[in-house]
Tab-separated table of N, CA and C in Angstrom:
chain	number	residue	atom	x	y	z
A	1	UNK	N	0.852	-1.161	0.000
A	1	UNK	CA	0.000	0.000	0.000
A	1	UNK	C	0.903	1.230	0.000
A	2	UNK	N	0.688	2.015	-0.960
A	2	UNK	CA	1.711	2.955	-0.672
A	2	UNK	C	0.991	4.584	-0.143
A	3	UNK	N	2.072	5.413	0.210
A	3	UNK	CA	1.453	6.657	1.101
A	3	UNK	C	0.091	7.138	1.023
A	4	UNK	N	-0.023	7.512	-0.490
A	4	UNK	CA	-1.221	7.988	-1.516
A	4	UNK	C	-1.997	7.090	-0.591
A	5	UNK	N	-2.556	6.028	-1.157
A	5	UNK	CA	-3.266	5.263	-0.129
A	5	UNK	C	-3.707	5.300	1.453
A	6	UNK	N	-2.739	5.463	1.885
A	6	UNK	CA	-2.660	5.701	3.382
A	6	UNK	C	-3.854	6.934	3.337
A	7	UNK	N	-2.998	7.877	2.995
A	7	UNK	CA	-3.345	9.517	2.864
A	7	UNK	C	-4.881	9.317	2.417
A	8	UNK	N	-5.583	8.652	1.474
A	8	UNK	CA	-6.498	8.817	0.818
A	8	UNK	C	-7.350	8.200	1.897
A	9	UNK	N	-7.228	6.861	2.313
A	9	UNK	CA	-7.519	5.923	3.717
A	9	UNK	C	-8.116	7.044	5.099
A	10	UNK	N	-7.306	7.973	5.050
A	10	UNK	CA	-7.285	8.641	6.416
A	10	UNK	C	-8.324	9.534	5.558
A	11	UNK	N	-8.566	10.285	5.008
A	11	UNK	CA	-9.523	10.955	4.694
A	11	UNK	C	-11.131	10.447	4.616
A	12	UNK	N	-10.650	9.096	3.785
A	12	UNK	CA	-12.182	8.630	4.355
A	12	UNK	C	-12.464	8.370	5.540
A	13	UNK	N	-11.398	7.952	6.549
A	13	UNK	CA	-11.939	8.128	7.982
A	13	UNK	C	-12.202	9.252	8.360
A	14	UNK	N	-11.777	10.175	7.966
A	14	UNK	CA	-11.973	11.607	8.734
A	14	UNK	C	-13.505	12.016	8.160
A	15	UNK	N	-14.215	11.778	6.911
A	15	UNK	CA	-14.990	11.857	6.659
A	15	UNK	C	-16.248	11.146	7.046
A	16	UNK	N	-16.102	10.310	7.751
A	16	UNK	CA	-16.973	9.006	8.829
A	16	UNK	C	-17.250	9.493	9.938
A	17	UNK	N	-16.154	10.313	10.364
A	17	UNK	CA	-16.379	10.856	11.776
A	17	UNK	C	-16.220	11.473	12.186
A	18	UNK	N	-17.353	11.537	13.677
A	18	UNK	CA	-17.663	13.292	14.320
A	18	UNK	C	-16.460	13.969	14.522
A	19	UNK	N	-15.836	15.182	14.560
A	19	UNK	CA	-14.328	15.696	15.046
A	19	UNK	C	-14.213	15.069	16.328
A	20	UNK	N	-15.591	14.905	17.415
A	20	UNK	CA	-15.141	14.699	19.053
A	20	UNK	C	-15.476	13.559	19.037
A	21	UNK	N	-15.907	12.656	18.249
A	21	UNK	CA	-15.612	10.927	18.678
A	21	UNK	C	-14.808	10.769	18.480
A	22	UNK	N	-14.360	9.268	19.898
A	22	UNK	CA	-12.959	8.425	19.496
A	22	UNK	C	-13.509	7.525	19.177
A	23	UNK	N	-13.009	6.682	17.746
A	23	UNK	CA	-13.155	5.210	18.006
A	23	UNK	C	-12.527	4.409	17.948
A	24	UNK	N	-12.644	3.413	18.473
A	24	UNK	CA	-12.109	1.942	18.666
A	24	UNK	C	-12.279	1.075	17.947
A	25	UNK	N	-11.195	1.052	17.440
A	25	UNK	CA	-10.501	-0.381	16.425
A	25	UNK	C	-10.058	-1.613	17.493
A	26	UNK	N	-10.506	-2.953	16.813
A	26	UNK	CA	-10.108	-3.591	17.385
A	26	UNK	C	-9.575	-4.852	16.103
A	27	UNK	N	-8.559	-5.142	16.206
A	27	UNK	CA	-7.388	-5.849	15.054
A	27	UNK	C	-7.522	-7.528	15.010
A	28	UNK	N	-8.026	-8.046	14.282
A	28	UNK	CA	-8.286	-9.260	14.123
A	28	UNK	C	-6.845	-9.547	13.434
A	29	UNK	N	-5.640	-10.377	14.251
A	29	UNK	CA	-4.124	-10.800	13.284
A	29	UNK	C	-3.596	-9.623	13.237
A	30	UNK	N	-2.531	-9.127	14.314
A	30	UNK	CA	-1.891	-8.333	14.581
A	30	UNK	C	-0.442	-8.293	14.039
A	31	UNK	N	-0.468	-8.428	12.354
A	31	UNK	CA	1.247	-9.029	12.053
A	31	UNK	C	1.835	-7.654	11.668
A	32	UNK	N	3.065	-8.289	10.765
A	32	UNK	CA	3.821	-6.705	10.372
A	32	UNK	C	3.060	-6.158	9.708
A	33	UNK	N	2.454	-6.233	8.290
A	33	UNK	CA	1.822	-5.260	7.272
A	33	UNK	C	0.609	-4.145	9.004
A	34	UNK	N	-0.485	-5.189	8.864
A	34	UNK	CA	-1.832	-3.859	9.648
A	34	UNK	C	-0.583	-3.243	10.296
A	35	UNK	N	0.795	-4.041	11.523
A	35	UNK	CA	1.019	-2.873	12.302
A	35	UNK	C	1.278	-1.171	11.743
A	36	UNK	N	1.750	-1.572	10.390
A	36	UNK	CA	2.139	-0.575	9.808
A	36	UNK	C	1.175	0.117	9.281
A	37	UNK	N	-0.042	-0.236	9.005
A	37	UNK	CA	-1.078	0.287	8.803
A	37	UNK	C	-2.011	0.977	9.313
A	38	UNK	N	-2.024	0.440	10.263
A	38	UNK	CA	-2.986	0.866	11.748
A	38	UNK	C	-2.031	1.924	12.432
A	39	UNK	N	-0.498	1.988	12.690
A	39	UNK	CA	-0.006	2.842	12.413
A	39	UNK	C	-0.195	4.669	12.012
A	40	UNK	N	0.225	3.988	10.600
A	40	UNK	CA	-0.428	5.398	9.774
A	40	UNK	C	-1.547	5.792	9.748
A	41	UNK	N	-2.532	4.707	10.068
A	41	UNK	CA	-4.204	5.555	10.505
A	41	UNK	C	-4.008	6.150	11.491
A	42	UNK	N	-3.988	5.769	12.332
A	42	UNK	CA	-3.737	6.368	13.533
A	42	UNK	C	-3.079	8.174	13.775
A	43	UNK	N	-1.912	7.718	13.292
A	43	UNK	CA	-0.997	9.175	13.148
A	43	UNK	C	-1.770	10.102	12.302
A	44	UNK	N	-3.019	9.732	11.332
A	44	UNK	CA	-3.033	10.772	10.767
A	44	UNK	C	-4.299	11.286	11.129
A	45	UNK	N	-5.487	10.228	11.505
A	45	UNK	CA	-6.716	10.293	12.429
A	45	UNK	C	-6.648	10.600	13.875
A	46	UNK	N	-6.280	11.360	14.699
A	46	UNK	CA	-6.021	11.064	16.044
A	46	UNK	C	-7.487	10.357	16.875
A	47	UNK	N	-8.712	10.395	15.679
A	47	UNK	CA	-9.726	10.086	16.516
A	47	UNK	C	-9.536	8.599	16.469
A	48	UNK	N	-8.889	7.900	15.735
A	48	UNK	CA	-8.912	6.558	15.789
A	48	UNK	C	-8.032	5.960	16.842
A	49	UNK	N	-8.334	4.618	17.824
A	49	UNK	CA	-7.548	4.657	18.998
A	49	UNK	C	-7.664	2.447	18.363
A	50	UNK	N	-6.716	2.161	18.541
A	50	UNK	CA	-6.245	0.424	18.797
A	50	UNK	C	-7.028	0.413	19.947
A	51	UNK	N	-8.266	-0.199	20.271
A	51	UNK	CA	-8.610	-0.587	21.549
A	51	UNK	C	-8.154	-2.175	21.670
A	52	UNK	N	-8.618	-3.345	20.737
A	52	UNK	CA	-8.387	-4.569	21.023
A	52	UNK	C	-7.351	-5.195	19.943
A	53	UNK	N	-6.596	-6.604	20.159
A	53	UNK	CA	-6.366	-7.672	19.434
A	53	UNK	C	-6.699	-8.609	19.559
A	54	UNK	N	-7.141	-9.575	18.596
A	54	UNK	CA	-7.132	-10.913	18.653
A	54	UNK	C	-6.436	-11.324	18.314
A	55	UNK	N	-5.075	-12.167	18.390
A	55	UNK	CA	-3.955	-13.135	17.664
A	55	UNK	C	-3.810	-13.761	18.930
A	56	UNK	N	-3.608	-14.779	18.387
A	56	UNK	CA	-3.194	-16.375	19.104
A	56	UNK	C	-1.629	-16.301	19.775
A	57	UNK	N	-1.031	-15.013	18.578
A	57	UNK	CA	0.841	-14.699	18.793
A	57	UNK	C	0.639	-13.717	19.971
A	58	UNK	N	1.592	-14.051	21.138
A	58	UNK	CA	1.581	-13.465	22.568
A	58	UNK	C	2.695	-12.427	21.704
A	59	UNK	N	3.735	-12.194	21.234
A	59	UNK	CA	4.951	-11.523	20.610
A	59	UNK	C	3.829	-9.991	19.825
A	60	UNK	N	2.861	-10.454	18.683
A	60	UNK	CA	2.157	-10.012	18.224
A	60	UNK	C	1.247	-9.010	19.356
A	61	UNK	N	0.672	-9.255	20.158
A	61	UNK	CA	-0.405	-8.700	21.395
A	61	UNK	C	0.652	-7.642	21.758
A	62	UNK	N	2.048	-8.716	22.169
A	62	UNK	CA	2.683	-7.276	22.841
A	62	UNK	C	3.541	-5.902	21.878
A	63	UNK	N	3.429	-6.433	20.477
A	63	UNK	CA	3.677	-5.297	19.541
A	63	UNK	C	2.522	-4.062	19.808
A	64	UNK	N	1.289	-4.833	19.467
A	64	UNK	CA	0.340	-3.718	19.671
A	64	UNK	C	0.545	-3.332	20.755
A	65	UNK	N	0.543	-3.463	22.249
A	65	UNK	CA	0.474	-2.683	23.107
A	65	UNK	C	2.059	-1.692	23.154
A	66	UNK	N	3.076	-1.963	22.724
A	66	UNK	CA	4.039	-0.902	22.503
A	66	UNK	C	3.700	-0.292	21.934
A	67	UNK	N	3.134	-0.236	20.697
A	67	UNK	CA	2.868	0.896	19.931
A	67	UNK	C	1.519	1.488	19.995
A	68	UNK	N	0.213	1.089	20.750
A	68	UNK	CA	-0.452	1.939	21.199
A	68	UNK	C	-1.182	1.664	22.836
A	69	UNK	N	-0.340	1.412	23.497
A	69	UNK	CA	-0.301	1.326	24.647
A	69	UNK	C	-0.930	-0.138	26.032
A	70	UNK	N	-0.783	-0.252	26.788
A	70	UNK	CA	-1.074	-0.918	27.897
A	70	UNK	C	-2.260	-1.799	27.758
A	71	UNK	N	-3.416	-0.384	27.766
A	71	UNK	CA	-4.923	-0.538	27.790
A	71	UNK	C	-5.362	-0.969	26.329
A	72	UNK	N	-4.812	-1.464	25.146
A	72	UNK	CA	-5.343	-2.571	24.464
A	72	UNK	C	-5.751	-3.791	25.192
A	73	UNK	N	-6.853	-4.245	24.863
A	73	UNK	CA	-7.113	-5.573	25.316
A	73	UNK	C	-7.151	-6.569	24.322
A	74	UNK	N	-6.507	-7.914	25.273
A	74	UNK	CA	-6.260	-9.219	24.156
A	74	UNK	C	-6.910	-9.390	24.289
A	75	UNK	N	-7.504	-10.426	23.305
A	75	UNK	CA	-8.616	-11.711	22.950
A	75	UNK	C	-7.719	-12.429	22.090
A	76	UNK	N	-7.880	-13.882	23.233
A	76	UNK	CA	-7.767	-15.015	22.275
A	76	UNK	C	-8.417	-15.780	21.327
A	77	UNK	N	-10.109	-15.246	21.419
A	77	UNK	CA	-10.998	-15.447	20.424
A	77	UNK	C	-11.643	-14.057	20.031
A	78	UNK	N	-11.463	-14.086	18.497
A	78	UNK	CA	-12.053	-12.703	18.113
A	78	UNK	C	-13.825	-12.730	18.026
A	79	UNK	N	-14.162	-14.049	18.063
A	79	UNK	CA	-15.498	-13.355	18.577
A	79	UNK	C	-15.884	-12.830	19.050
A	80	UNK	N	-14.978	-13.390	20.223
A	80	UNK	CA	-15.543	-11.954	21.901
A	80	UNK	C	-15.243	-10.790	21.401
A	81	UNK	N	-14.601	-10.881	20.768
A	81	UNK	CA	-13.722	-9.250	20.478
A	81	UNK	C	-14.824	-8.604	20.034
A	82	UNK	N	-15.422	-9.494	18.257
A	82	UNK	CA	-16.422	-8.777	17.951
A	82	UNK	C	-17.764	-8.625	18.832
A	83	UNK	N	-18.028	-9.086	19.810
A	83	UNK	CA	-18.973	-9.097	21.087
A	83	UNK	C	-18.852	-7.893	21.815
A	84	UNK	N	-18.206	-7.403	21.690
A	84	UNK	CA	-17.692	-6.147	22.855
A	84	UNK	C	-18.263	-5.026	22.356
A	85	UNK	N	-18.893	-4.259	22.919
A	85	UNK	CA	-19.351	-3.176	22.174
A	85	UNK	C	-19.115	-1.888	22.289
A	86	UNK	N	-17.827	-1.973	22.886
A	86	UNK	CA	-16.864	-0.601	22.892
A	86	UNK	C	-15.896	-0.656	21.605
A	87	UNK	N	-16.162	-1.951	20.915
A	87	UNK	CA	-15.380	-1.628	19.545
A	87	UNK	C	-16.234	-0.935	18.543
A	88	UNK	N	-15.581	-0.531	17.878
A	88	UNK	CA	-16.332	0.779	16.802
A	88	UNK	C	-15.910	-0.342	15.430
A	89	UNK	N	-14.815	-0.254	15.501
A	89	UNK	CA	-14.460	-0.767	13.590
A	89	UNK	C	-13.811	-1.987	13.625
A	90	UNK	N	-13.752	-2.706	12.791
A	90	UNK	CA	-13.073	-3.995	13.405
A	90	UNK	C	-12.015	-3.842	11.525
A	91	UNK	N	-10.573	-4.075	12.049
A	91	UNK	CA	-9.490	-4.311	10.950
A	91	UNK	C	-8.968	-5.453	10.952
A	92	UNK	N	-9.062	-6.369	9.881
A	92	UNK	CA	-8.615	-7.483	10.138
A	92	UNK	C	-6.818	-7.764	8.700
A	93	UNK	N	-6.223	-8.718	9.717
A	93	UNK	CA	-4.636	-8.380	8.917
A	93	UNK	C	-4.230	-9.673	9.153
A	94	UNK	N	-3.358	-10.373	8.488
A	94	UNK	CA	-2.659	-11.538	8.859
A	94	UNK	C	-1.326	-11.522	8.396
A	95	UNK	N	-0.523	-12.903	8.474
A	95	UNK	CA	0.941	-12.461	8.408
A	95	UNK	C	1.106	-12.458	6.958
Protein backbone atom coordinates (compact mmCIF):
# COMPACT_ATOMS: atom_id res chain seq x y z
CA UNK A 1 0.00 0.00 0.00
CA UNK A 2 1.71 2.96 -0.67
CA UNK A 3 1.45 6.66 1.10
CA UNK A 4 -1.22 7.99 -1.52
CA UNK A 5 -3.27 5.26 -0.13
CA UNK A 6 -2.66 5.70 3.38
CA UNK A 7 -3.34 9.52 2.86
CA UNK A 8 -6.50 8.82 0.82
CA UNK A 9 -7.52 5.92 3.72
CA UNK A 10 -7.29 8.64 6.42
CA UNK A 11 -9.52 10.95 4.69
CA UNK A 12 -12.18 8.63 4.36
CA UNK A 13 -11.94 8.13 7.98
CA UNK A 14 -11.97 11.61 8.73
CA UNK A 15 -14.99 11.86 6.66
CA UNK A 16 -16.97 9.01 8.83
CA UNK A 17 -16.38 10.86 11.78
CA UNK A 18 -17.66 13.29 14.32
CA UNK A 19 -14.33 15.70 15.05
CA UNK A 20 -15.14 14.70 19.05
CA UNK A 21 -15.61 10.93 18.68
CA UNK A 22 -12.96 8.43 19.50
CA UNK A 23 -13.15 5.21 18.01
CA UNK A 24 -12.11 1.94 18.67
CA UNK A 25 -10.50 -0.38 16.42
CA UNK A 26 -10.11 -3.59 17.39
CA UNK A 27 -7.39 -5.85 15.05
CA UNK A 28 -8.29 -9.26 14.12
CA UNK A 29 -4.12 -10.80 13.28
CA UNK A 30 -1.89 -8.33 14.58
CA UNK A 31 1.25 -9.03 12.05
CA UNK A 32 3.82 -6.71 10.37
CA UNK A 33 1.82 -5.26 7.27
CA UNK A 34 -1.83 -3.86 9.65
CA UNK A 35 1.02 -2.87 12.30
CA UNK A 36 2.14 -0.58 9.81
CA UNK A 37 -1.08 0.29 8.80
CA UNK A 38 -2.99 0.87 11.75
CA UNK A 39 -0.01 2.84 12.41
CA UNK A 40 -0.43 5.40 9.77
CA UNK A 41 -4.20 5.55 10.51
CA UNK A 42 -3.74 6.37 13.53
CA UNK A 43 -1.00 9.17 13.15
CA UNK A 44 -3.03 10.77 10.77
CA UNK A 45 -6.72 10.29 12.43
CA UNK A 46 -6.02 11.06 16.04
CA UNK A 47 -9.73 10.09 16.52
CA UNK A 48 -8.91 6.56 15.79
CA UNK A 49 -7.55 4.66 19.00
CA UNK A 50 -6.24 0.42 18.80
CA UNK A 51 -8.61 -0.59 21.55
CA UNK A 52 -8.39 -4.57 21.02
CA UNK A 53 -6.37 -7.67 19.43
CA UNK A 54 -7.13 -10.91 18.65
CA UNK A 55 -3.95 -13.14 17.66
CA UNK A 56 -3.19 -16.38 19.10
CA UNK A 57 0.84 -14.70 18.79
CA UNK A 58 1.58 -13.47 22.57
CA UNK A 59 4.95 -11.52 20.61
CA UNK A 60 2.16 -10.01 18.22
CA UNK A 61 -0.41 -8.70 21.39
CA UNK A 62 2.68 -7.28 22.84
CA UNK A 63 3.68 -5.30 19.54
CA UNK A 64 0.34 -3.72 19.67
CA UNK A 65 0.47 -2.68 23.11
CA UNK A 66 4.04 -0.90 22.50
CA UNK A 67 2.87 0.90 19.93
CA UNK A 68 -0.45 1.94 21.20
CA UNK A 69 -0.30 1.33 24.65
CA UNK A 70 -1.07 -0.92 27.90
CA UNK A 71 -4.92 -0.54 27.79
CA UNK A 72 -5.34 -2.57 24.46
CA UNK A 73 -7.11 -5.57 25.32
CA UNK A 74 -6.26 -9.22 24.16
CA UNK A 75 -8.62 -11.71 22.95
CA UNK A 76 -7.77 -15.02 22.27
CA UNK A 77 -11.00 -15.45 20.42
CA UNK A 78 -12.05 -12.70 18.11
CA UNK A 79 -15.50 -13.35 18.58
CA UNK A 80 -15.54 -11.95 21.90
CA UNK A 81 -13.72 -9.25 20.48
CA UNK A 82 -16.42 -8.78 17.95
CA UNK A 83 -18.97 -9.10 21.09
CA UNK A 84 -17.69 -6.15 22.85
CA UNK A 85 -19.35 -3.18 22.17
CA UNK A 86 -16.86 -0.60 22.89
CA UNK A 87 -15.38 -1.63 19.55
CA UNK A 88 -16.33 0.78 16.80
CA UNK A 89 -14.46 -0.77 13.59
CA UNK A 90 -13.07 -4.00 13.41
CA UNK A 91 -9.49 -4.31 10.95
CA UNK A 92 -8.61 -7.48 10.14
CA UNK A 93 -4.64 -8.38 8.92
CA UNK A 94 -2.66 -11.54 8.86
CA UNK A 95 0.94 -12.46 8.41
Amino acid sequence: MSAADIHHLGHIADSMMQPDKRVNIGVIGYGGRIHGLVGLLVAHAPQLRIAAVSDPDAGSVARARAAHGSQVKAYSNYRAMLADPAIDWIMIGSW
